[in-house]
Amino acid sequence: MTTAQRSTGYAERVIAAAREVFTEQGFGAPISEVAQRAGVGVASIYRRWPSKTELAEQVRISCLRRIVAEARSAAAEESDPWRAFTRFLFRCLAEGSGVGTVLPPDEPGRSHSAEYTEIRREMTDSVEALVRAAHEAGELRADFAAADVVLLFKHLNPALPIAEPRRADLRARYLALVVEGLRAGDRAELPGAAPDWAEVHAMRRPETA
């Protein structure tokens, strides 16, 4: 195994552990818990990511990559737009996905890495494409917007003091109920205006909390 491969494996292990710990315990969980879960030292984590906020950004990037991958594979492998859209939703909330993990708001004045900015753009584009296709097929209710997807993931993946397999069961259970309400048809209009991406992204800034 090369040095680069070992470094990548180390990063993936720490990010996965951080995602699990933050999901189970919230962002207040100590880095020592992440280190124990990953089987590494606390000091080594801080050498790689000098602050918990920087580690949290890597967790976000990992989750966004999962969303992009699931959106693209659903679009490529499912010919029916509704099936592609619902497959995407369920796989994003599958066991261990990390999508919707509870993370902190950004620190005031903090800028994002180019890696984060690019993967966020890819995420919005890929989700927009799935939602647009489902709308055009007449399957998805017209008042449901692409930006609603991200907030839906957040609502369906709260921090709960239970193991991930059970959390995944509950996510699938309640998502199945939600999906029934997402179908187009003779339904009452959803209350409130749909969010746009700017509003969703602004929710991560402390001044909007």
Backbone as numpy.savetxt, mean C-alpha at the origin, in Angstrom:
# Nx Ny Nz CAx CAy CAz Cx Cy Cz
27.40 -15.99 -3.37 26.55 -14.80 -3.37 27.43 -13.55 -3.37
27.14 -12.61 -4.22 27.93 -11.40 -4.31 27.59 -10.45 -3.17
28.46 -9.43 -2.99 28.22 -8.42 -1.97 26.91 -7.68 -2.24
26.66 -7.37 -3.52 25.43 -6.66 -3.89 24.20 -7.50 -3.56
24.28 -8.81 -3.82 23.15 -9.70 -3.51 22.91 -9.78 -2.01
24.00 -9.85 -1.23 23.85 -9.89 0.22 23.23 -8.59 0.73
23.66 -7.47 0.15 23.12 -6.17 0.56 21.64 -6.06 0.24
21.26 -6.54 -0.95 19.85 -6.52 -1.35 19.02 -7.41 -0.44
19.54 -8.61 -0.15 18.83 -9.52 0.73 18.66 -8.95 2.12
19.69 -8.29 2.62 19.61 -7.65 3.94 18.54 -6.58 3.95
18.54 -5.71 2.93 17.56 -4.63 2.87 16.15 -5.17 2.80
15.92 -6.18 1.97 14.58 -6.75 1.83 14.10 -7.36 3.15
15.03 -7.99 3.87 14.67 -8.62 5.14 14.27 -7.56 6.18
15.03 -6.48 6.24 14.73 -5.41 7.20 13.44 -4.70 6.83
13.25 -4.42 5.55 12.03 -3.72 5.11 10.81 -4.58 5.39
10.90 -5.88 5.12 9.78 -6.78 5.41 9.49 -6.81 6.90
10.53 -6.85 7.71 10.33 -6.87 9.16 9.71 -5.56 9.63
10.19 -4.44 9.09 9.63 -3.14 9.47 8.16 -3.05 9.10
7.82 -3.54 7.92 6.43 -3.54 7.48 5.56 -4.34 8.45
6.02 -5.51 8.85 5.25 -6.34 9.77 5.09 -5.66 11.12
6.18 -5.12 11.63 6.14 -4.50 12.96 5.26 -3.26 12.96
5.40 -2.41 11.94 4.58 -1.20 11.88 3.10 -1.55 11.71
2.82 -2.63 10.96 1.44 -3.05 10.78 0.84 -3.54 12.09
1.62 -4.29 12.85 1.12 -4.87 14.09 1.08 -3.87 15.24
2.10 -3.01 15.32 2.26 -2.18 16.51 2.17 -0.68 16.24
2.07 -0.29 14.97 2.07 1.13 14.66 3.48 1.66 14.57
3.61 2.92 14.15 4.93 3.48 13.93 5.68 3.76 15.23
4.99 3.69 16.35 5.66 3.90 17.63 6.52 2.73 18.06
6.45 1.63 17.34 7.25 0.44 17.69 8.73 0.77 17.60
9.54 0.27 18.52 10.98 0.58 18.50 11.72 -0.14 17.38
12.79 0.47 16.92 13.63 -0.15 15.90 14.20 -1.48 16.40
14.39 -1.59 17.71 14.90 -2.86 18.25 13.97 -4.01 17.91
12.66 -3.75 17.85 11.71 -4.79 17.48 11.89 -5.18 16.02
12.13 -4.19 15.17 12.39 -4.46 13.75 13.66 -5.29 13.61
14.71 -4.89 14.34 15.98 -5.59 14.26 15.84 -7.05 14.70
15.12 -7.27 15.79 14.92 -8.64 16.27 14.16 -9.47 15.26
13.13 -8.87 14.66 12.31 -9.60 13.67 13.14 -9.94 12.43
14.06 -9.03 12.06 14.88 -9.25 10.87 16.13 -10.08 11.14
16.46 -10.25 12.42 17.65 -11.00 12.77 18.94 -10.23 12.51
18.89 -8.91 12.73 20.06 -8.06 12.52 20.23 -7.16 13.73
21.32 -6.40 13.74 21.57 -5.48 14.84 20.91 -4.13 14.62
20.57 -3.45 15.71 19.97 -2.12 15.62 20.94 -1.15 14.95
22.19 -1.22 15.31 23.19 -0.30 14.76 23.30 -0.45 13.24
23.20 -1.68 12.75 23.32 -1.89 11.31 22.14 -1.27 10.56
20.97 -1.28 11.19 19.81 -0.63 10.56 20.03 0.86 10.47
20.51 1.45 11.56 20.72 2.89 11.55 21.86 3.31 10.63
22.81 2.42 10.40 23.86 2.75 9.42 23.27 2.82 8.02
22.30 1.97 7.73 21.69 1.93 6.39 20.62 3.02 6.25
19.82 3.18 7.31 18.75 4.19 7.30 18.89 5.00 8.59
19.47 6.20 8.52 19.77 6.98 9.73 18.58 7.35 10.60
17.36 7.28 10.07 16.19 7.59 10.88 15.08 6.59 10.57
14.15 6.50 11.52 13.00 5.63 11.31 12.16 6.11 10.13
12.13 7.43 9.92 11.37 7.99 8.81 11.92 7.52 7.47
13.25 7.43 7.35 13.85 6.96 6.11 13.53 5.48 5.87
13.52 4.71 6.95 13.14 3.31 6.82 11.67 3.21 6.41
10.83 4.08 6.98 9.41 4.08 6.62 9.23 4.38 5.14
10.05 5.27 4.58 9.92 5.54 3.14 10.22 4.29 2.32
11.19 3.50 2.76 11.48 2.26 2.05 10.32 1.28 2.15
9.63 1.27 3.29 8.43 0.44 3.41 7.37 0.92 2.43
7.20 2.24 2.33 6.24 2.80 1.37 6.60 2.39 -0.06
7.88 2.50 -0.40 8.32 2.15 -1.75 8.02 0.68 -2.03
8.29 -0.19 -1.06 8.00 -1.61 -1.22 6.52 -1.85 -1.47
5.66 -1.14 -0.72 4.22 -1.30 -0.89 3.77 -0.78 -2.26
4.32 0.35 -2.68 3.96 0.91 -3.98 4.38 -0.02 -5.11
5.53 -0.63 -4.98 5.98 -1.60 -5.99 5.01 -2.77 -6.08
4.50 -3.22 -4.94 3.54 -4.32 -4.93 2.26 -3.91 -5.66
1.79 -2.68 -5.41 0.59 -2.20 -6.08 0.79 -2.15 -7.59
1.92 -1.60 -8.01 2.22 -1.51 -9.45 2.28 -2.89 -10.08
2.98 -3.81 -9.43 3.12 -5.16 -9.98 1.76 -5.86 -10.09
0.93 -5.71 -9.06 -0.39 -6.37 -9.10 -1.29 -5.73 -10.15
-1.23 -4.41 -10.30 -2.04 -3.74 -11.31 -1.63 -4.16 -12.71
-0.35 -4.22 -12.96 0.14 -4.57 -14.29 -0.15 -6.03 -14.63
0.04 -6.92 -13.67 -0.22 -8.34 -13.96 -1.71 -8.59 -14.15
-2.56 -7.91 -13.38 -4.00 -8.08 -13.55 -4.45 -7.60 -14.92
-3.92 -6.44 -15.33 -4.30 -5.90 -16.64 -3.82 -6.80 -17.77
-2.63 -7.39 -17.61 -2.06 -8.21 -18.67 -2.69 -9.60 -18.76
-3.14 -10.14 -17.62 -3.57 -11.53 -17.58 -5.08 -11.72 -17.55
-5.83 -10.67 -17.29 -7.30 -10.76 -17.24 -7.89 -9.94 -18.39
-8.63 -10.59 -19.26 -9.22 -9.88 -20.40 -10.46 -9.07 -20.00
-11.10 -9.46 -18.92 -12.29 -8.74 -18.45 -11.88 -7.65 -17.46
-12.22 -6.40 -17.72 -11.78 -5.29 -16.86 -12.24 -5.41 -15.41
-13.46 -5.90 -15.20 -13.94 -6.04 -13.82 -13.15 -7.11 -13.08
-12.90 -8.23 -13.73 -12.10 -9.27 -13.10 -10.68 -8.79 -12.83
-10.14 -8.01 -13.75 -8.80 -7.46 -13.53 -8.79 -6.54 -12.31
-9.80 -5.69 -12.22 -9.87 -4.73 -11.12 -10.04 -5.44 -9.78
-10.96 -6.38 -9.69 -11.19 -7.05 -8.41 -10.03 -7.97 -8.04
-9.43 -8.63 -9.03 -8.24 -9.44 -8.74 -7.15 -8.55 -8.14
-6.95 -7.38 -8.72 -5.97 -6.43 -8.22 -6.24 -6.08 -6.76
-7.48 -5.77 -6.42 -7.82 -5.40 -5.05 -7.51 -6.52 -4.08
-7.95 -7.73 -4.40 -7.75 -8.84 -3.47 -6.26 -9.20 -3.32
-5.52 -9.15 -4.40 -4.10 -9.51 -4.29 -3.30 -8.45 -3.55
-3.71 -7.19 -3.69 -3.01 -6.14 -2.95 -3.20 -6.28 -1.44
-4.31 -6.88 -1.04 -4.57 -7.05 0.39 -4.34 -8.48 0.85
-3.66 -9.27 0.03 -3.36 -10.66 0.39 -2.37 -10.72 1.56
-2.25 -11.89 2.14 -1.36 -12.06 3.29 0.06 -11.61 2.98
0.61 -10.77 3.83 1.99 -10.33 3.69 2.25 -9.24 2.68
1.21 -8.72 2.06 1.42 -7.72 1.01 1.98 -6.41 1.57
1.54 -6.04 2.76 1.99 -4.77 3.35 1.26 -3.56 2.82
0.39 -3.72 1.85 -0.33 -2.59 1.28 -1.32 -2.06 2.31
-1.27 -0.74 2.55 -2.15 -0.13 3.54 -1.53 -0.07 4.92
-0.26 -0.47 5.05 0.43 -0.43 6.33 0.34 0.97 6.95
0.07 1.03 8.24 -0.02 2.31 8.94 1.38 2.90 9.11
1.60 4.06 8.51 2.89 4.73 8.60 2.66 6.18 9.04
3.73 6.85 9.48 3.56 8.21 10.03 3.43 9.25 8.93
2.95 10.45 9.28 2.99 11.56 8.32 4.43 11.97 8.07
4.66 12.66 6.97 6.01 13.14 6.67 6.44 14.21 7.66
7.74 14.30 7.87 8.28 15.38 8.69 8.18 16.69 7.91
7.91 17.79 8.59 7.80 19.08 7.90 9.05 19.38 7.07
8.84 19.76 5.81 9.95 20.15 4.94 10.75 19.00 4.37
10.39 17.78 4.68 11.16 16.65 4.18 10.85 16.39 2.71
11.91 16.22 1.92 11.73 15.91 0.50 11.84 14.40 0.29
11.26 13.93 -0.80 11.28 12.50 -1.09 12.43 12.15 -2.02
12.83 10.89 -1.97 13.86 10.41 -2.88 13.30 10.31 -4.29
14.19 10.32 -5.27 13.76 10.16 -6.67 13.11 8.80 -6.86
13.60 7.80 -6.14 13.03 6.45 -6.24 11.57 6.46 -5.80
11.29 7.13 -4.70 9.91 7.20 -4.21 9.01 7.97 -5.18
9.50 9.10 -5.63 8.71 9.94 -6.55 8.34 9.18 -7.81
9.28 8.42 -8.36 9.03 7.68 -9.60 8.05 6.53 -9.38
8.21 5.77 -8.30 7.32 4.64 -8.09 5.91 5.12 -7.74
5.79 6.27 -7.11 4.47 6.82 -6.83 3.76 7.21 -8.13
4.53 7.76 -9.07 3.96 8.11 -10.37 3.50 6.84 -11.09
4.32 5.79 -11.06 3.94 4.54 -11.70 2.69 3.95 -11.05
2.59 4.10 -9.73 1.41 3.58 -9.03 0.14 4.30 -9.48
0.18 5.63 -9.51 -1.02 6.36 -9.92 -1.41 6.02 -11.35
-0.43 5.91 -12.24 -0.73 5.58 -13.64 -1.35 4.20 -13.77
-0.80 3.22 -13.05 -1.28 1.84 -13.20 -2.67 1.67 -12.59
-2.93 2.32 -11.46 -4.27 2.23 -10.86 -5.29 2.98 -11.71
-4.90 4.15 -12.22 -5.79 4.91 -13.11 -6.21 4.06 -14.31
-5.27 3.32 -14.88 -5.56 2.51 -16.06 -6.57 1.42 -15.75
-6.43 0.75 -14.61 -7.37 -0.30 -14.23 -8.76 0.26 -13.98
-8.83 1.37 -13.26 -10.13 1.97 -12.93 -10.80 2.50 -14.20
-10.02 3.11 -15.07 -10.58 3.64 -16.32 -11.16 2.51 -17.17
-10.46 1.39 -17.26 -10.95 0.26 -18.05 -12.25 -0.29 -17.47
-12.32 -0.38 -16.13 -13.54 -0.89 -15.50 -14.71 0.08 -15.68
-14.41 1.38 -15.66 -15.45 2.38 -15.93 -15.95 2.27 -17.37
-15.01 2.18 -18.30 -15.38 2.14 -19.72 -16.17 0.88 -20.06
-15.93 -0.19 -19.30 -16.69 -1.44 -19.53 -18.07 -1.38 -18.89
-18.35 -0.30 -18.16 -19.65 -0.17 -17.51 -19.82 -1.06 -16.30
-18.71 -1.53 -15.72 -18.78 -2.46 -14.60 -18.58 -1.78 -13.24
-17.79 -0.72 -13.21 -17.45 -0.04 -11.96 -18.29 1.22 -11.83
-18.84 1.44 -10.66 -19.69 2.60 -10.46 -18.91 3.88 -10.80
-19.60 4.81 -11.43 -18.95 6.00 -11.99 -18.42 6.94 -10.92
-18.99 6.90 -9.71 -18.56 7.86 -8.68 -17.41 7.32 -7.82
-16.82 6.20 -8.24 -15.64 5.67 -7.55 -14.40 6.06 -8.37
-13.47 6.78 -7.75 -12.29 7.28 -8.44 -11.06 6.44 -8.14
-10.06 6.57 -8.99 -8.82 5.80 -8.80 -8.18 6.12 -7.45
-8.20 7.38 -7.04 -7.58 7.75 -5.76 -8.32 7.13 -4.58
-9.59 6.76 -4.77 -10.34 6.07 -3.72 -9.67 4.74 -3.36
-8.99 4.14 -4.31 -8.39 2.82 -4.09 -7.40 2.86 -2.94
-6.54 3.87 -2.91 -5.51 3.94 -1.88 -6.14 4.09 -0.49
-7.16 4.93 -0.38 -7.81 5.11 0.92 -8.60 3.85 1.31
-9.14 3.16 0.33 -9.82 1.89 0.61 -8.84 0.90 1.23
-7.64 0.81 0.67 -6.62 -0.07 1.24 -6.32 0.31 2.69
-6.23 1.60 2.97 -5.95 2.05 4.33 -7.06 1.64 5.28
-8.30 1.83 4.85 -9.44 1.49 5.72 -9.53 -0.01 5.98
-9.12 -0.80 5.01 -9.24 -2.24 5.14 -8.03 -2.90 5.80
-7.01 -2.12 6.14 -5.81 -2.69 6.75 -5.40 -1.89 7.99
-6.27 -1.82 8.99 -5.91 -1.09 10.21 -4.91 -1.88 11.03
-4.23 -1.20 11.93 -3.33 -1.89 12.85 -4.17 -2.66 13.85
-3.98 -3.97 13.91 -4.74 -4.82 14.82 -3.76 -5.73 15.58
-4.01 -5.99 16.86 -3.10 -6.82 17.66 -3.30 -8.31 17.43
-3.30 -8.71 16.17 -3.47 -10.12 15.83 -2.46 -10.48 14.74
-2.25 -11.75 14.52 -1.27 -12.21 13.55 -1.73 -11.91 12.12
-0.75 -11.77 11.24 -1.03 -11.40 9.85 -1.97 -12.37 9.13
-1.88 -13.69 9.31 -2.83 -14.56 8.61 -4.29 -14.23 8.93
-4.57 -13.93 10.19 -5.94 -13.58 10.57 -6.32 -12.20 10.03
-5.39 -11.26 10.06 -5.67 -9.94 9.48 -6.01 -10.07 8.00
-5.26 -10.95 7.30 -5.51 -11.16 5.87 -6.89 -11.75 5.64
-7.30 -12.68 6.50 -8.65 -13.26 6.39 -9.71 -12.17 6.52
-9.52 -11.29 7.50 -10.50 -10.23 7.73 -10.50 -9.21 6.59
-9.32 -8.90 6.05 -9.28 -7.99 4.91 -10.07 -8.55 3.74
-9.87 -9.84 3.45 -10.58 -10.47 2.34 -12.07 -10.49 2.60
-12.45 -10.74 3.84 -13.87 -10.79 4.20 -14.56 -9.45 3.93
-13.95 -8.37 4.42 -14.60 -7.07 4.28 -14.43 -6.49 2.87
-13.35 -6.87 2.20 -13.21 -6.44 0.82 -14.31 -7.07 -0.04
-14.66 -8.33 0.23 -15.72 -8.99 -0.53 -17.04 -8.23 -0.39
-17.29 -7.70 0.80 -18.49 -6.90 1.01 -18.41 -5.59 0.23
-17.25 -4.95 0.28 -17.06 -3.67 -0.41 -17.20 -3.83 -1.91
-16.62 -4.89 -2.46 -16.65 -5.10 -3.91 -18.08 -5.13 -4.43
-18.99 -5.72 -3.67 -20.38 -5.77 -4.10 -20.96 -4.36 -4.27
-20.49 -3.44 -3.46 -20.97 -2.06 -3.56 -20.26 -1.24 -4.62
-19.22 -1.79 -5.22 -18.47 -1.07 -6.25 -19.01 -1.31 -7.65
-19.85 -2.31 -7.80 -20.39 -2.60 -9.13 -21.32 -1.47 -9.60
-21.27 -1.21 -10.87 -22.18 -0.24 -11.47 -23.60 -0.78 -11.40
-24.55 0.12 -11.34 -25.96 -0.31 -11.29 -26.82 0.79 -10.72
-28.01 0.43 -10.42 -28.97 1.40 -9.88 -28.73 1.55 -8.38
-27.76 2.37 -8.04 -27.37 2.53 -6.65 -27.42 4.00 -6.25
-27.60 4.25 -4.96 -27.54 5.63 -4.46 -26.12 6.16 -4.64
-26.02 7.43 -4.93 -24.71 8.05 -5.12 -23.95 8.07 -3.80
-22.65 7.84 -3.89 -21.82 7.87 -2.69 -21.81 9.26 -2.08
-21.88 9.37 -0.77 -21.83 10.69 -0.14 -20.44 11.29 -0.23
-20.36 12.61 -0.33 -19.07 13.27 -0.38 -18.42 13.16 -1.74
-17.49 14.05 -2.00 -16.77 14.05 -3.28 -15.63 13.04 -3.23
-15.36 12.42 -4.37 -14.22 11.49 -4.45 -12.92 12.27 -4.27
-11.93 11.69 -3.62 -10.64 12.36 -3.51 -9.90 12.34 -4.84
-8.96 13.25 -5.00 -8.04 13.16 -6.13 -6.66 12.81 -5.56
-5.70 12.59 -6.44 -4.38 12.15 -5.95 -3.72 13.22 -5.09
-3.91 14.50 -5.43 -3.29 15.57 -4.65 -3.78 15.52 -3.20
-5.07 15.28 -3.02 -5.61 15.21 -1.66 -5.06 14.00 -0.91
-5.00 12.87 -1.60 -4.47 11.67 -0.96 -3.02 11.87 -0.54
-2.19 12.43 -1.41 -0.78 12.62 -1.07 -0.63 13.65 0.06
-1.51 14.66 0.08 -1.42 15.69 1.11 -1.73 15.14 2.50
-2.46 14.04 2.57 -2.81 13.45 3.85 -1.59 12.97 4.60
-0.47 12.83 3.91 0.75 12.37 4.57 1.55 13.52 5.15
1.09 14.77 4.95 1.80 15.91 5.51 1.21 16.25 6.87
2.05 16.54 7.86 1.55 16.78 9.22 0.54 17.91 9.29
0.70 18.95 8.48 -0.20 20.09 8.59 -1.62 19.76 8.15
-1.82 18.60 7.50 -3.16 18.23 7.06 -3.76 17.14 7.96
-2.99 16.70 8.95 -3.45 15.62 9.82 -4.56 16.08 10.74
